[in-house]
GROMACS .gro file of C-alpha atoms in nm:
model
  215
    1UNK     CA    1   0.364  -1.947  -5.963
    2UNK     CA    2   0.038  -1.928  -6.221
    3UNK     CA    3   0.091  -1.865  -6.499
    4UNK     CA    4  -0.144  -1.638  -6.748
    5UNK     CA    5  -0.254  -1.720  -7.073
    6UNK     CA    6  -0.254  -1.462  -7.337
    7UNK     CA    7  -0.623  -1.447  -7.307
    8UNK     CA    8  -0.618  -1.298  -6.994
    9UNK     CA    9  -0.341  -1.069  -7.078
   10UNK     CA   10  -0.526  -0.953  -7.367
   11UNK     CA   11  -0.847  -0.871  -7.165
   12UNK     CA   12  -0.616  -0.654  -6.942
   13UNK     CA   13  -0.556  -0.499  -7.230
   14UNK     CA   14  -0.890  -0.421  -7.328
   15UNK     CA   15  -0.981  -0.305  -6.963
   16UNK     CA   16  -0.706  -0.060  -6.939
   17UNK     CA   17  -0.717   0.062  -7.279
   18UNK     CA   18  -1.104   0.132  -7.275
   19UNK     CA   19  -1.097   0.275  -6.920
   20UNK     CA   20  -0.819   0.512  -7.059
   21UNK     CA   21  -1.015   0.605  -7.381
   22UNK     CA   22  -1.282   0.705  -7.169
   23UNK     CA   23  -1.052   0.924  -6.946
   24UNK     CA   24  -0.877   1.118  -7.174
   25UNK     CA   25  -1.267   1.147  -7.346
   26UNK     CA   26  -1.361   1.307  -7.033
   27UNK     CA   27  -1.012   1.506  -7.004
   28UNK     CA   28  -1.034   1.652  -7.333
   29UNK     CA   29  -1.451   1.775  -7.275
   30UNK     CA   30  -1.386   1.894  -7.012
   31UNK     CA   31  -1.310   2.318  -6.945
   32UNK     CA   32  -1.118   2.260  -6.633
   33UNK     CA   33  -0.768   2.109  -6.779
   34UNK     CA   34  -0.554   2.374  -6.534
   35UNK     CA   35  -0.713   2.604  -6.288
   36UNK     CA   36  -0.606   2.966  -6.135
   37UNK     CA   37  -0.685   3.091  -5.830
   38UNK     CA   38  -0.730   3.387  -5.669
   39UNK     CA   39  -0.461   3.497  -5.444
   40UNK     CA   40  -0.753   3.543  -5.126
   41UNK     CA   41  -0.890   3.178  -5.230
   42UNK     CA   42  -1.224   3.323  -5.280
   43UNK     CA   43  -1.237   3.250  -5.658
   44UNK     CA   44  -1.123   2.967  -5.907
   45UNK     CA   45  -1.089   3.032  -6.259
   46UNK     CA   46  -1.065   2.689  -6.530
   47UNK     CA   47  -0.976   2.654  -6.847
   48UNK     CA   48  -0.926   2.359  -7.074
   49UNK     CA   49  -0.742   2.250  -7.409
   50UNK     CA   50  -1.004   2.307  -7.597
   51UNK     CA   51  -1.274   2.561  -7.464
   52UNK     CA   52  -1.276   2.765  -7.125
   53UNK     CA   53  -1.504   2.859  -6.826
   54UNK     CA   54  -1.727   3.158  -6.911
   55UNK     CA   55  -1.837   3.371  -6.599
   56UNK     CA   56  -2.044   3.684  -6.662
   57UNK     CA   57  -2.007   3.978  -6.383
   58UNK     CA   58  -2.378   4.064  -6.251
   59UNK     CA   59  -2.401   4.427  -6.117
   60UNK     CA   60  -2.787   4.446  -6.054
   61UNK     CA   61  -2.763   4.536  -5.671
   62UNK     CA   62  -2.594   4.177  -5.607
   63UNK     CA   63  -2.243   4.235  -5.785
   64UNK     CA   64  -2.186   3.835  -5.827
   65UNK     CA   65  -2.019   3.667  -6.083
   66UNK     CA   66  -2.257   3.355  -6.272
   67UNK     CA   67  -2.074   3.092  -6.458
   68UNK     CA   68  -2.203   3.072  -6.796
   69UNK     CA   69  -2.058   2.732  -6.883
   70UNK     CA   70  -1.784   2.562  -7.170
   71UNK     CA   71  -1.712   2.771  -7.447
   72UNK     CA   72  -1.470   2.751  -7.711
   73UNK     CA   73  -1.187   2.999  -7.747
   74UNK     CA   74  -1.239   3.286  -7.969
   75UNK     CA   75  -1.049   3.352  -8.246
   76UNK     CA   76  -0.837   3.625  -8.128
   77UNK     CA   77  -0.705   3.387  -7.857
   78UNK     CA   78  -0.336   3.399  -7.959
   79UNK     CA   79  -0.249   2.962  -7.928
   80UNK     CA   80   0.111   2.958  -7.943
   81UNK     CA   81   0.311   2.644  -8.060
   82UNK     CA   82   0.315   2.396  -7.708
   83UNK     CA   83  -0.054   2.493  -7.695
   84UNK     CA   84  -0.093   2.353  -8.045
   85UNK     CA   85   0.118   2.065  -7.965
   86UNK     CA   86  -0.092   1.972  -7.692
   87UNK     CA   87  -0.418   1.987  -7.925
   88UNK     CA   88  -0.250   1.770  -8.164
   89UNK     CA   89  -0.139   1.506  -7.926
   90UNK     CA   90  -0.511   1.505  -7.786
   91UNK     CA   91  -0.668   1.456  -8.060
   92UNK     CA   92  -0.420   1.173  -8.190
   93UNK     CA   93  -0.481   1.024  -7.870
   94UNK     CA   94  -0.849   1.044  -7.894
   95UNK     CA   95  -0.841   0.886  -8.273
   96UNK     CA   96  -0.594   0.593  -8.208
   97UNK     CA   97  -0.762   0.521  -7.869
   98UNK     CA   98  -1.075   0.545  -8.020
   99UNK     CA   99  -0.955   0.284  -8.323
  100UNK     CA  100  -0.833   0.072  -8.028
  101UNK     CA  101  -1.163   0.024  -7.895
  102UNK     CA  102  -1.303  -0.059  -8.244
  103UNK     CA  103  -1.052  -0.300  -8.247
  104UNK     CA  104  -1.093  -0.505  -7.949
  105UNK     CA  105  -1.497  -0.441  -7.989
  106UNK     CA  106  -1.415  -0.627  -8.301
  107UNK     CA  107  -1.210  -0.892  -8.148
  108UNK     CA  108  -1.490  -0.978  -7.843
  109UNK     CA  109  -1.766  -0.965  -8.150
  110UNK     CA  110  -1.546  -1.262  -8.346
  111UNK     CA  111  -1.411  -1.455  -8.062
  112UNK     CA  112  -1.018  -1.578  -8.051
  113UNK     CA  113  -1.088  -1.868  -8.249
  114UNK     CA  114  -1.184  -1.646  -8.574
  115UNK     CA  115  -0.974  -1.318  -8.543
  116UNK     CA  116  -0.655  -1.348  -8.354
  117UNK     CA  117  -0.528  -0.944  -8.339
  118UNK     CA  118  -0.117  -0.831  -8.343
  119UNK     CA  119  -0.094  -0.776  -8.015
  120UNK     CA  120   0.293  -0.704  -8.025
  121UNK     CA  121   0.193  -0.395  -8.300
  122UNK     CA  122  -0.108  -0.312  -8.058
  123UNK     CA  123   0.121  -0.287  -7.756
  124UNK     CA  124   0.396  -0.037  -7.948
  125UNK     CA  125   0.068   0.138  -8.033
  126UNK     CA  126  -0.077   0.167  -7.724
  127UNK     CA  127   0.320   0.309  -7.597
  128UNK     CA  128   0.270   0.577  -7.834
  129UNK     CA  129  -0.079   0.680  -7.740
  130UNK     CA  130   0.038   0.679  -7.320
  131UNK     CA  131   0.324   0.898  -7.474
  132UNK     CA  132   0.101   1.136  -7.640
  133UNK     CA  133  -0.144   1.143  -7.366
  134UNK     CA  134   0.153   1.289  -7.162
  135UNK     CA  135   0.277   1.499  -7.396
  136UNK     CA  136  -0.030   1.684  -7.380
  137UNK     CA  137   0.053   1.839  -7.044
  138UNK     CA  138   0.281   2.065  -7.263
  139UNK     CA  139  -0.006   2.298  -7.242
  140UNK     CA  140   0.145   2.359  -6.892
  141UNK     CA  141   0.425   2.583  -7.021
  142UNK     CA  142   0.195   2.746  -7.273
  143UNK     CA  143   0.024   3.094  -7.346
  144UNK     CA  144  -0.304   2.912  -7.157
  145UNK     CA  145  -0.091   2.830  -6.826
  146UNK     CA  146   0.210   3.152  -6.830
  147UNK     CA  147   0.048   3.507  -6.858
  148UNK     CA  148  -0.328   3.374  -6.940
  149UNK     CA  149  -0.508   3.696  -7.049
  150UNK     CA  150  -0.818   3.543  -7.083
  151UNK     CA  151  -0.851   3.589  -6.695
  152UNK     CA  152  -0.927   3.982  -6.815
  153UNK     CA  153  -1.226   4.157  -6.640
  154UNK     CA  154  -1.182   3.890  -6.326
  155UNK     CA  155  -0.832   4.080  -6.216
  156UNK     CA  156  -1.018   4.400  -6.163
  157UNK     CA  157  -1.162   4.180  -5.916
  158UNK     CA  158  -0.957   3.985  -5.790
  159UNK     CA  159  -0.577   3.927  -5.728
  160UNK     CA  160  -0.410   3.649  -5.971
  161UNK     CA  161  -0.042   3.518  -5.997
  162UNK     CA  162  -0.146   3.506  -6.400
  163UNK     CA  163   0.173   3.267  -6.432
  164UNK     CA  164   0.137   3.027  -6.199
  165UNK     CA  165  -0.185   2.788  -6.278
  166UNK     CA  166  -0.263   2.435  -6.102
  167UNK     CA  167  -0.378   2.132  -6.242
  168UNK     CA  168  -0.747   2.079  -6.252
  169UNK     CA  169  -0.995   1.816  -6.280
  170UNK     CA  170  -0.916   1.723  -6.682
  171UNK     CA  171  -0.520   1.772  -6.653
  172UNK     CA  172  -0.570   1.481  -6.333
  173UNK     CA  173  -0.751   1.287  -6.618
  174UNK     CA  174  -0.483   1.270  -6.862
  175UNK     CA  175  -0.242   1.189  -6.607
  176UNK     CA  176  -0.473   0.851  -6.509
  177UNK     CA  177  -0.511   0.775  -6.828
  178UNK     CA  178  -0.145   0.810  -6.943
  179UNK     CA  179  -0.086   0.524  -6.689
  180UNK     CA  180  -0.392   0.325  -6.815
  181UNK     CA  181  -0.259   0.338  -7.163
  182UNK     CA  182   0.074   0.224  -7.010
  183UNK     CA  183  -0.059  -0.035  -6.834
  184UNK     CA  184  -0.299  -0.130  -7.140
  185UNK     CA  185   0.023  -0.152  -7.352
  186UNK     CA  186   0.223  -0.385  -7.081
  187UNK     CA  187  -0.097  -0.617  -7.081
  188UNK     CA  188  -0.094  -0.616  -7.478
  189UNK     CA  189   0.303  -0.731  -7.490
  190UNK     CA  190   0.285  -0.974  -7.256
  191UNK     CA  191  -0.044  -1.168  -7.415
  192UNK     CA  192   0.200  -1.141  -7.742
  193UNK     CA  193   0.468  -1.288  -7.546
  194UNK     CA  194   0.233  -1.549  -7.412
  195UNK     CA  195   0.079  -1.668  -7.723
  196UNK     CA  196   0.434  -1.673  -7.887
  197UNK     CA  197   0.561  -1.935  -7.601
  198UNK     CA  198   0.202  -2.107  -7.582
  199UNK     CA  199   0.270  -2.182  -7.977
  200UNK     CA  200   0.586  -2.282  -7.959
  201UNK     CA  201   0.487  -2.524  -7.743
  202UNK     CA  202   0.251  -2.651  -7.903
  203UNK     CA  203   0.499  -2.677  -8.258
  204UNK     CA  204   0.805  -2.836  -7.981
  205UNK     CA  205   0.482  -3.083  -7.921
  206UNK     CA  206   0.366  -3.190  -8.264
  207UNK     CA  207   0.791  -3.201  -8.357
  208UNK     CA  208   0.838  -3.449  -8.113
  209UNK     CA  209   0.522  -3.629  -8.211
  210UNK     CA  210   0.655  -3.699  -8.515
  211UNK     CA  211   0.991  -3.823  -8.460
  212UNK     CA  212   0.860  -4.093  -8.169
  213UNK     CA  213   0.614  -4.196  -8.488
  214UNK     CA  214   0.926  -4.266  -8.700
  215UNK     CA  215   0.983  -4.640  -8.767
   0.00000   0.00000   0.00000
C-alpha cells in the first residue's frame, strides 16, 4: 500500500477547501437558494438567503410576467430567527473560508520549507466551517421556505402550496460544498497526522544515530 506524504494531503486540502469557498461564493450570490412552483408547473418562483427573484407583471396586450433580476429584500420583509441563523452561518462560512484561502495562498507563495501551517487547528477549522455551511439550510424551516408572502401578486395568478418550497440551484451549492469542506478538513488531519509520524521518524532516526556513535 503507498503511502502519502503530508504534502499531498495538504494539497487535498487546498483543492477541496478552495473548490468549496468558491461554491458556497456562488450559493450565497445567488437568488435561487429554494424554489416554489406553481401547482400547473407553468411557473417557478426563487428566492435566496440574501436577495430574491423580481418578476414584474406586463399587461400591455401580452399579459406576461418579465423577470427583473436579484434584488435584496426590503425592509418590511419580516426575517424571523432560523432565517437569521442561516445568514449568520453564511457569512461565517464565507469569512473563515475566505481566511482559509489566504492561508494556503500564503503557504504555496512561501513554500513548505519556510512556513509550515497547523494543519491539525486548520482541519478542526475547516469541521466547523462544513458544519456551518450545513447549518445554513435552516432557512428551510424559515419564514422564506413556510408561508413565503413574498410570492404576493404571483398567486392571483397562479396556484402555490406557499409551504412547501424545493431546493434550488444555490441550496444544491451549499450542500456540495458542505462535503468539500468535509473532505478539505479530512485531507488537512491526515497531512497533520502524516507530518507528525514522518517526524517522529526522523527524531527515532537521529536517536538511534547517536547511541550506535557511543564509544
Amino acid at each position: 500500500m503507498v503511502k502519502l506524504g503530508w504534502e499531498t494531503y495538504s494539497f487535498g486540502a487546498d483543492v477541496f477547501g478552495a473548490t468549496a469557498f468558491l461554491l458556497t461564493l456562488v450559493g450565497s450570490a445567488r437568488c435561487d437558494f429554494i424554489k416554489f412552483t406553481s401547482v400547473d408547473g407553468t411557473f417557478t418562483d426563487h428566492f435566496g438567503v440574501w436577495r430574491y427573484g423580481q418578476w414584474a407583471f406586463l399587461s400591455n396586450g401580452q399579459q406576461a410576467w418579465l423577470y427583473e433580476g436579484c434584488f435584496p429584500y426590503a425592509d418590511s420583509v419580516v426575517i424571523d430567527s432560523k432565517w437569521k441563523a442561516a445568514r449568520a452561518f453564511d457569512a461565517m462560512v464565507l469569512i473563515g473560508g475566505l481566511l482559509f484561502f489566504m492561508i494556503s495562498a500564503f503557504s504555496a507563495c512561501l513554500g513548505k520549507r519556510t512556513y509550515t501551517r497547523p494543519n491539525g487547528i486548520v482541519g478542526v477549522c475547516l469541521l466547523l466551517l462544513g458544519l456551518f455551511s450545513g447549518l445554513t439550510l435552516l432557512v428551510l424551516d424559515s419564514n422564506l421556505c413556510k408561508k413565503n408572502v413574498l410570492l404576493g401578486e404571483l398567486m392571483q395568478q397562479f396556484v402555490f402550496n406557499n409551504d412547501q418550497c424545493e431546493l434550488s440551484t444555490g441550496a444544491n451549492c451549499f450542500i456540495s460544498a458542505t462535503v468539500f469542506w468535509f473532505a478539505a478538513a479530512l485531507c488537512s488531519l491526515s497531512a497533520s497526522r502524516s507530518k507528525s509520524e514522518e517526524n517522529d521518524e526522523v527524531e527515532g532516526g537521529l536517536t538511534e544515530s547517536l547511541i550506535q556513535g557511543e564509544p
